[in-house]
Each structure stands twice: as C-alpha cells, then as structure tokens.
C-alpha positions as a printed NumPy array, in Angstrom:
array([[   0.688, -338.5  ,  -56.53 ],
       [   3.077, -335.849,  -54.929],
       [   1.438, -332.229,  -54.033],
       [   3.716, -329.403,  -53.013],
       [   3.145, -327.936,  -49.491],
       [   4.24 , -324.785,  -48.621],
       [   6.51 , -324.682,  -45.652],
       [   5.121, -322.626,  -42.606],
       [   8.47 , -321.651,  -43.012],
       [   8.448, -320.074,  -46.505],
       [   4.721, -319.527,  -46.91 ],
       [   3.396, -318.6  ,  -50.85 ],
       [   3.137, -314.578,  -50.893],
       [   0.245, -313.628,  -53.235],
       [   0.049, -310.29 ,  -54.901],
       [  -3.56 , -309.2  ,  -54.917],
       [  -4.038, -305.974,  -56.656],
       [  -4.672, -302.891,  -54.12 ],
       [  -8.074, -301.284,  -54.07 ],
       [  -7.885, -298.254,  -55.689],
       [  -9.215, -295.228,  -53.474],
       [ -11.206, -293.208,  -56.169],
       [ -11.486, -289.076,  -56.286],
       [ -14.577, -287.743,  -55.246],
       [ -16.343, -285.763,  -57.51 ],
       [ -15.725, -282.184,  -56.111],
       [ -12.165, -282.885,  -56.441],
       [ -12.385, -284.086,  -59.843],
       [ -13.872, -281.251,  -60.313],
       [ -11.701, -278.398,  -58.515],
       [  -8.397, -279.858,  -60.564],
       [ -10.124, -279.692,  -64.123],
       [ -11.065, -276.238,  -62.475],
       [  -7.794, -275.01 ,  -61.56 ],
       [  -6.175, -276.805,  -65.415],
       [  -8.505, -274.311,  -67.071],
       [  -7.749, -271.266,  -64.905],
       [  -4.356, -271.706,  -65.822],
       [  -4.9  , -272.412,  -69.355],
       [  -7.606, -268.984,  -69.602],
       [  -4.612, -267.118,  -67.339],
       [  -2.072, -267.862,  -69.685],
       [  -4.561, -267.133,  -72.855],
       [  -4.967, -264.102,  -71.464],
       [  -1.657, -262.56 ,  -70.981],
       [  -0.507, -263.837,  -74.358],
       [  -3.575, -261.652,  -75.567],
       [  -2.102, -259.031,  -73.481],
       [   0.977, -259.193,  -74.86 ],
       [   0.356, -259.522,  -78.451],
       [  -2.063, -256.426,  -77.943],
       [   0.259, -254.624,  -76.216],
       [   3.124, -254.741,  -79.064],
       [   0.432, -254.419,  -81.989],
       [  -0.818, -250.786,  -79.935],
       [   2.799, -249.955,  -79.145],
       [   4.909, -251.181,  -82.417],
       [   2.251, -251.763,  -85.169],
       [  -0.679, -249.599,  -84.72 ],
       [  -1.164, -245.981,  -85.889],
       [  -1.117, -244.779,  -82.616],
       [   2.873, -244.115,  -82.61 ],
       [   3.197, -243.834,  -85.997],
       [   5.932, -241.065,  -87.341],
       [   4.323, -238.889,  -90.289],
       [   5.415, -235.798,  -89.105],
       [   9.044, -234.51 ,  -89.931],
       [   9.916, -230.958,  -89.002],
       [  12.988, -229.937,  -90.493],
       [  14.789, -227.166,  -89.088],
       [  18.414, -225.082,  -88.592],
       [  20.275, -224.174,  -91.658],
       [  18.88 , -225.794,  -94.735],
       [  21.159, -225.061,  -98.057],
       [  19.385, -228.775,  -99.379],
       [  16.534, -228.914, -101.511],
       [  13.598, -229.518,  -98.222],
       [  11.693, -232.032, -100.481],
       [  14.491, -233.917, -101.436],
       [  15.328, -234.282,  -97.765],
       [  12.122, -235.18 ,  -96.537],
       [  11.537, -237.779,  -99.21 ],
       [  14.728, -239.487,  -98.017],
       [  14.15 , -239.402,  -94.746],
       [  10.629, -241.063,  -95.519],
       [  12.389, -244.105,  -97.809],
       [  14.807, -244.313,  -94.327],
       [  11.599, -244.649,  -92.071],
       [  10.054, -247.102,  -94.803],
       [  12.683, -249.688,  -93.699],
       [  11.972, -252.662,  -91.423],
       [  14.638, -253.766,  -88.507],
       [  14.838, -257.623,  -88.301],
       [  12.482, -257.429,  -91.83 ],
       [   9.64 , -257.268,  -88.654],
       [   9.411, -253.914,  -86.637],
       [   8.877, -250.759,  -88.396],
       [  11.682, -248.219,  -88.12 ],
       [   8.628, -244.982,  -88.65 ],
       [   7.288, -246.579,  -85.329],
       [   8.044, -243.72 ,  -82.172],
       [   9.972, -246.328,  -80.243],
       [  12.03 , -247.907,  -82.504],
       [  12.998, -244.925,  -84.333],
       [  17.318, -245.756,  -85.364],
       [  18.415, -242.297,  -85.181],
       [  21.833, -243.896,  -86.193],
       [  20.495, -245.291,  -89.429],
       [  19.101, -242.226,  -90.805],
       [  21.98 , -240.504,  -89.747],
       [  23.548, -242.832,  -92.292],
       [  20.989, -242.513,  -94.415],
       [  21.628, -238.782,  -95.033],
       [  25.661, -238.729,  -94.717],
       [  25.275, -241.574,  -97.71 ],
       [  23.761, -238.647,  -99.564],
       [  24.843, -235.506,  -98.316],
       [  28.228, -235.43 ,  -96.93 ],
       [  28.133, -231.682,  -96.946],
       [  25.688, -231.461,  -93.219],
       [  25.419, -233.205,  -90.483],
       [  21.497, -233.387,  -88.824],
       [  20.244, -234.075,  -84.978],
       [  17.397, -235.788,  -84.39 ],
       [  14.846, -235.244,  -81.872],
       [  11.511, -237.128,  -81.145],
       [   7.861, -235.237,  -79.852],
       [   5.515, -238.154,  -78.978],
       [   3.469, -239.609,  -80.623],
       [   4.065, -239.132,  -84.087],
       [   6.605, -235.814,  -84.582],
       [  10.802, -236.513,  -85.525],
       [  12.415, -232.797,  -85.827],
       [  15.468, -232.834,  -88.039],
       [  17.897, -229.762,  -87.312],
       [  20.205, -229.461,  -89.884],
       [  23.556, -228.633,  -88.986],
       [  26.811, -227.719,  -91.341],
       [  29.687, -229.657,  -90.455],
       [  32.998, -227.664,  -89.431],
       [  36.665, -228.053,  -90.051],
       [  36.184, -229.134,  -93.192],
       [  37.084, -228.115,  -97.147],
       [  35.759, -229.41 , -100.495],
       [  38.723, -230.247, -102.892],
       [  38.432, -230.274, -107.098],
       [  39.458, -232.077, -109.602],
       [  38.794, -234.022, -112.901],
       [  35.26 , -232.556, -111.944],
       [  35.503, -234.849, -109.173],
       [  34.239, -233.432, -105.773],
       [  35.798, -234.592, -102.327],
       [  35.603, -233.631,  -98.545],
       [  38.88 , -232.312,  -96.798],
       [  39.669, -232.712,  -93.719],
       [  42.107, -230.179,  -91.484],
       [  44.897, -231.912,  -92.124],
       [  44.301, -232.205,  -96.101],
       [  43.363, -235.626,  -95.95 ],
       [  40.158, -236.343,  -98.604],
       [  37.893, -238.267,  -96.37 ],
       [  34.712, -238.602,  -98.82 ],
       [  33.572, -238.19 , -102.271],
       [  30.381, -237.043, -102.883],
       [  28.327, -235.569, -106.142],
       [  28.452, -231.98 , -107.701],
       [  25.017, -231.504, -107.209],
       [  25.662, -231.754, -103.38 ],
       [  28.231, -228.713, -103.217],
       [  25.16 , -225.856, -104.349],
       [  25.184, -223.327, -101.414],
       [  27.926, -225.377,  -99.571],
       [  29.059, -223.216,  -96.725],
       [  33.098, -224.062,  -96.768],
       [  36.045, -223.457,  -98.546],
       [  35.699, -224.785, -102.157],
       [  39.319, -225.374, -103.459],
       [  39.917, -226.574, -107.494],
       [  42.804, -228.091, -108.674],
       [  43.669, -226.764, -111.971],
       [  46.402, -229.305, -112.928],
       [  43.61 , -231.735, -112.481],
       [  46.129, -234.255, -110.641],
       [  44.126, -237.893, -109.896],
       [  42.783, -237.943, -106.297],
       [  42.198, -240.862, -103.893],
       [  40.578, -240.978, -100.735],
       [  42.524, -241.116,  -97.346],
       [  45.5  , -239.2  ,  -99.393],
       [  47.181, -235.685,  -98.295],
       [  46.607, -233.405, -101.406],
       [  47.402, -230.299,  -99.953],
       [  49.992, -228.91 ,  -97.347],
       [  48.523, -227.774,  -93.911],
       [  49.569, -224.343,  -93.982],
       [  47.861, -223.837,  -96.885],
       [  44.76 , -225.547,  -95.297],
       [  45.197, -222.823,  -91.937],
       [  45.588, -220.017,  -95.065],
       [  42.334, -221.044,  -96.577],
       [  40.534, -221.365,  -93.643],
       [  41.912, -218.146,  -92.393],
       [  40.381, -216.249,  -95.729],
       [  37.219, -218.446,  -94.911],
       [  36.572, -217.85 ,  -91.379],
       [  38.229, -213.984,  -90.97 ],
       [  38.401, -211.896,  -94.646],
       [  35.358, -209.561,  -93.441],
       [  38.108, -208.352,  -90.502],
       [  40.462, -207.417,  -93.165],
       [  38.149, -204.804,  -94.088],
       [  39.167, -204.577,  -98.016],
       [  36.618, -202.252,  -99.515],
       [  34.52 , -203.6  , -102.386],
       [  36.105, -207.51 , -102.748],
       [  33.998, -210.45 , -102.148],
       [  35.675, -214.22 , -101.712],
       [  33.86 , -216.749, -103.924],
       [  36.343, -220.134, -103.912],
       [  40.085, -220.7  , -104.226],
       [  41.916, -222.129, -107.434],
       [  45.384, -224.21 , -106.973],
       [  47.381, -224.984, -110.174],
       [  48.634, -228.572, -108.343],
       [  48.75 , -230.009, -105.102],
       [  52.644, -229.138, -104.938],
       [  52.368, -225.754, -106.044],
       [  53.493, -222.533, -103.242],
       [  50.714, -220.338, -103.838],
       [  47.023, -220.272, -103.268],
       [  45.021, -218.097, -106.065],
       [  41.622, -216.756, -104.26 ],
       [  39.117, -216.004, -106.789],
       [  36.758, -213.251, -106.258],
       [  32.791, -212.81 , -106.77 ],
       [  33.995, -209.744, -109.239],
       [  35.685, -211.914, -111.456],
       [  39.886, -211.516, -110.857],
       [  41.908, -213.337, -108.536],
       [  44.513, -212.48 , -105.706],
       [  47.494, -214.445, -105.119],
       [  48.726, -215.43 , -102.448],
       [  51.483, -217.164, -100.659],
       [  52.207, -219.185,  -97.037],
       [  55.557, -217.274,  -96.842],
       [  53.947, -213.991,  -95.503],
       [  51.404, -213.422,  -93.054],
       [  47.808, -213.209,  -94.268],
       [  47.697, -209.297,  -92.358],
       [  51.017, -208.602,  -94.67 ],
       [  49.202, -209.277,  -97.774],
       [  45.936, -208.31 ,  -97.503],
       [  47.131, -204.389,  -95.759],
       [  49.023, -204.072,  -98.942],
       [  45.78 , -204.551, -100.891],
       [  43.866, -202.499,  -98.697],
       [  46.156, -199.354,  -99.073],
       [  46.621, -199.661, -103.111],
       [  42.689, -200.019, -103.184],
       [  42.033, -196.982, -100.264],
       [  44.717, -194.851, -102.566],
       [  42.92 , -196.193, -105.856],
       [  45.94 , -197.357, -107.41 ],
       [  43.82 , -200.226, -108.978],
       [  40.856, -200.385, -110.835],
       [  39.068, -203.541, -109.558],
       [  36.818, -203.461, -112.803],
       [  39.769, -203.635, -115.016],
       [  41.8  , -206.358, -113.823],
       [  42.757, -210.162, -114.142],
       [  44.52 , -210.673, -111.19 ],
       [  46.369, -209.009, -108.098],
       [  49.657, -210.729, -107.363],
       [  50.397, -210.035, -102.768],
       [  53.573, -212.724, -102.982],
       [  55.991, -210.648, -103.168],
       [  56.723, -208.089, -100.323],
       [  56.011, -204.957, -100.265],
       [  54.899, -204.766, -103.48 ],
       [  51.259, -205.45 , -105.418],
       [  51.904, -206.354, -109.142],
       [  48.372, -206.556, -110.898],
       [  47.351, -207.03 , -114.741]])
C-alpha cells in the first residue's frame, strides 16, 4: 500500500484558525459608551431643533393679531382688516403659517389687496412680536374710465390697465371720466387721447389755482372716446366744456371774468360752453 509523503521540498501548509485577541471589558464598555453619547447628542439637537421652529414658526409667541391700519383710508376699515386676516390665514408650502412674524409675505398680501382694491396701494411694516402696520397709500398717475357701467383704471397714457367693481370707486381720490356713448372697452387698449389725459389731470391736480369763485369739480363726462371735447361736470349740477385746442388758463379766465362781472347765474344753468375763443356761450 502506497502513502503520500510530503516533499521537504513542498511541505503541507495547514491553516489553523488565529486566536482571537478578545476586548477587555473597559473597552467594551467605553465604545457602547461613546455609541450612546452620540446617539443622546444627536437626540438632543433634533429636540433642539424641532423646539426651536415650533417657538419660532408655530407657537403663539410670534403670532400676528395685531393690524394697525394707517395713512389715508377712503375703504371701509373692517372690510380691510377682514381681508387682510383671510391673507394671513393662508399656509406657504400648505406647512408654515403666513400670520407667523417671520414668515410674514408682504408680497402676497400686497396681492391680496390689489386683487380687491385696485384703487390704493398699502406698505407694510412689521413691530415684533405680534404688530403688522398697514399704511394705506393712493396710487398716482392714474384715472378711472366709464362705461356700460363698467369701471376701469387708466393709466397716463390712456391705456386701461385694470377693471375693478363700482363699489371700489366710493371716495376714490382721481379723475373719474364716463363715457357717454358707452363704446365697449378692453383692457391694455388706448381709449382716450393723451392731451386730453394732461387736460384732465390738469383740472384734477390745479383747478383751486384758477381761483373761479363758487364752482366745485365733481367728475368729467366724454360723449366717445373720439370725441374733441372734454365736458367737466360740476358739484352744482351744470357742466363746462372744454376743449385741447386752447390752453386750460384761456378757458377758465374767461369763466372767471363772466362769473366776477355776474354775467351768469350759476343756479340757472345747464352748461357753460369755453371752446370757442373769446367767447362763453351758456344755456
């Protein structure tokens, strides 16, 4: 019987497992200690964190609930104050409060309120912790154009930028101008000339310097966009007429005089024709 011998040459290599060094104890114990350090660090500063947001974001603590409005109010106070609320009510990313001090979107409620009243602008200004002020501010350079009861903001240039509701235009501060024709209007369209836009705004901003004794402006009537005369009709009932061919000064001194030299009874009268010059024709 034949048995293999290894060769001296090529000797048999046997692979005995190691022996194992094994921790000792305290170090057993210092890494399970140092594992749970981390794990109560990390707790922690979640903790921290979450806390931190709920005080900051969530909590009463910055809470808005007080709105002070301010400046030149002509809007119902309530009315604004309840939509300012519904604007504050809202959520950004359906998660953070918008009524929360921080995250206040001065830009949304801004939006919010030219949605609804396209007749002011507001600024908004924030008192920590829980105060908004609202000034309310008129906007300028701009006219309110009629027709087919339809109301619409004017631009400089006669351009209707916005429509808006009728309610909107009580105790409007700007030129109110109605088109008696009625003609269909569209937004981003030219309606009305622009010297008859600097004529309005001239009446507007500058008819107290005229000095015309007992005449009071209330708004302007037009009977169609392609008409060349502007009727202005007065808080005592009759209207002047006016034109874009003569200076404003031109027309209104004529006025003056025939009313200084009572040559017209302002309690009798329909309307006070200035086109023509040098003359006042009146029925």
């Amino acid at each position: 019987m034949d048995f293999y011998q290894p060769s001296k040459k090529y000797p048999v290599k046997h692979d005995y497992p190691k022996k194992l060094k094994s921790k000792r104890f305290f170090e057993y114990l210092s890494e399970q200690s140092s594992k749970l350090r981390r794990k109560v660090s990390l707790f922690i500063i979640l903790a921290v964190i979450v806390y931190l947001v709920y005080f900051f974001y969530f909590s009463d603590n910055f809470r808005i609930n007080n709105i002070n409005l301010q400046g030149n109010i002509n809007l119902a106070s309530e009315e604004i104050e309840e939509m300012i609320k519904n604007s504050l009510a809202k959520r950004n990313f359906f998660i953070f409060p918008e009524n929360n001090y921080f995250l206040l979107n001065k830009k949304l409620i801004r939006k919010d309120f030219q949605e609804r009243y396209p007749l002011a602008d507001l600024t908004i200004s924030k008192k920590i912790p829980h105060t908004i002020n609202i000034d309310i501010t008129e906007r300028v350079g701009q006219l309110i154009w009629v027709t087919n009861e339809r109301y619409y903001l004017m631009n400089l240039q006669g351009v209707l930028v916005k429509e808006f509701a009728a309610k909107e235009l009580v105790n409007a501060n700007m030129p109110v101008i109605y088109d008696n024709s009625n003609t269909p209007a569209y937004l981003n369209e030219q309606v009305i000339s622009l010297s008859f836009i600097h004529l309005i705004s001239e009446i507007f901003d500058d008819f107290s310097t005229f000095n015309i004794p007992e005449v009071e402006i209330d708004h302007f009537r037009m009977d169609g966009p392609e008409v060349n005369y502007l009727k202005v009709v007065t808080k005592q009932g009759f209207e002047i007429h006016l034109n874009t061919e003569l200076t404003l000064a031109e027309q209104f001194y004529k006025l003056k005089r025939s009313l200084e030299e009572s040559k017209i009874d302002l309690t009798k009268v329909q309307y006070i024709n200035l086109r023509v010059e040098n003359q006042v024709i009146y029925k």
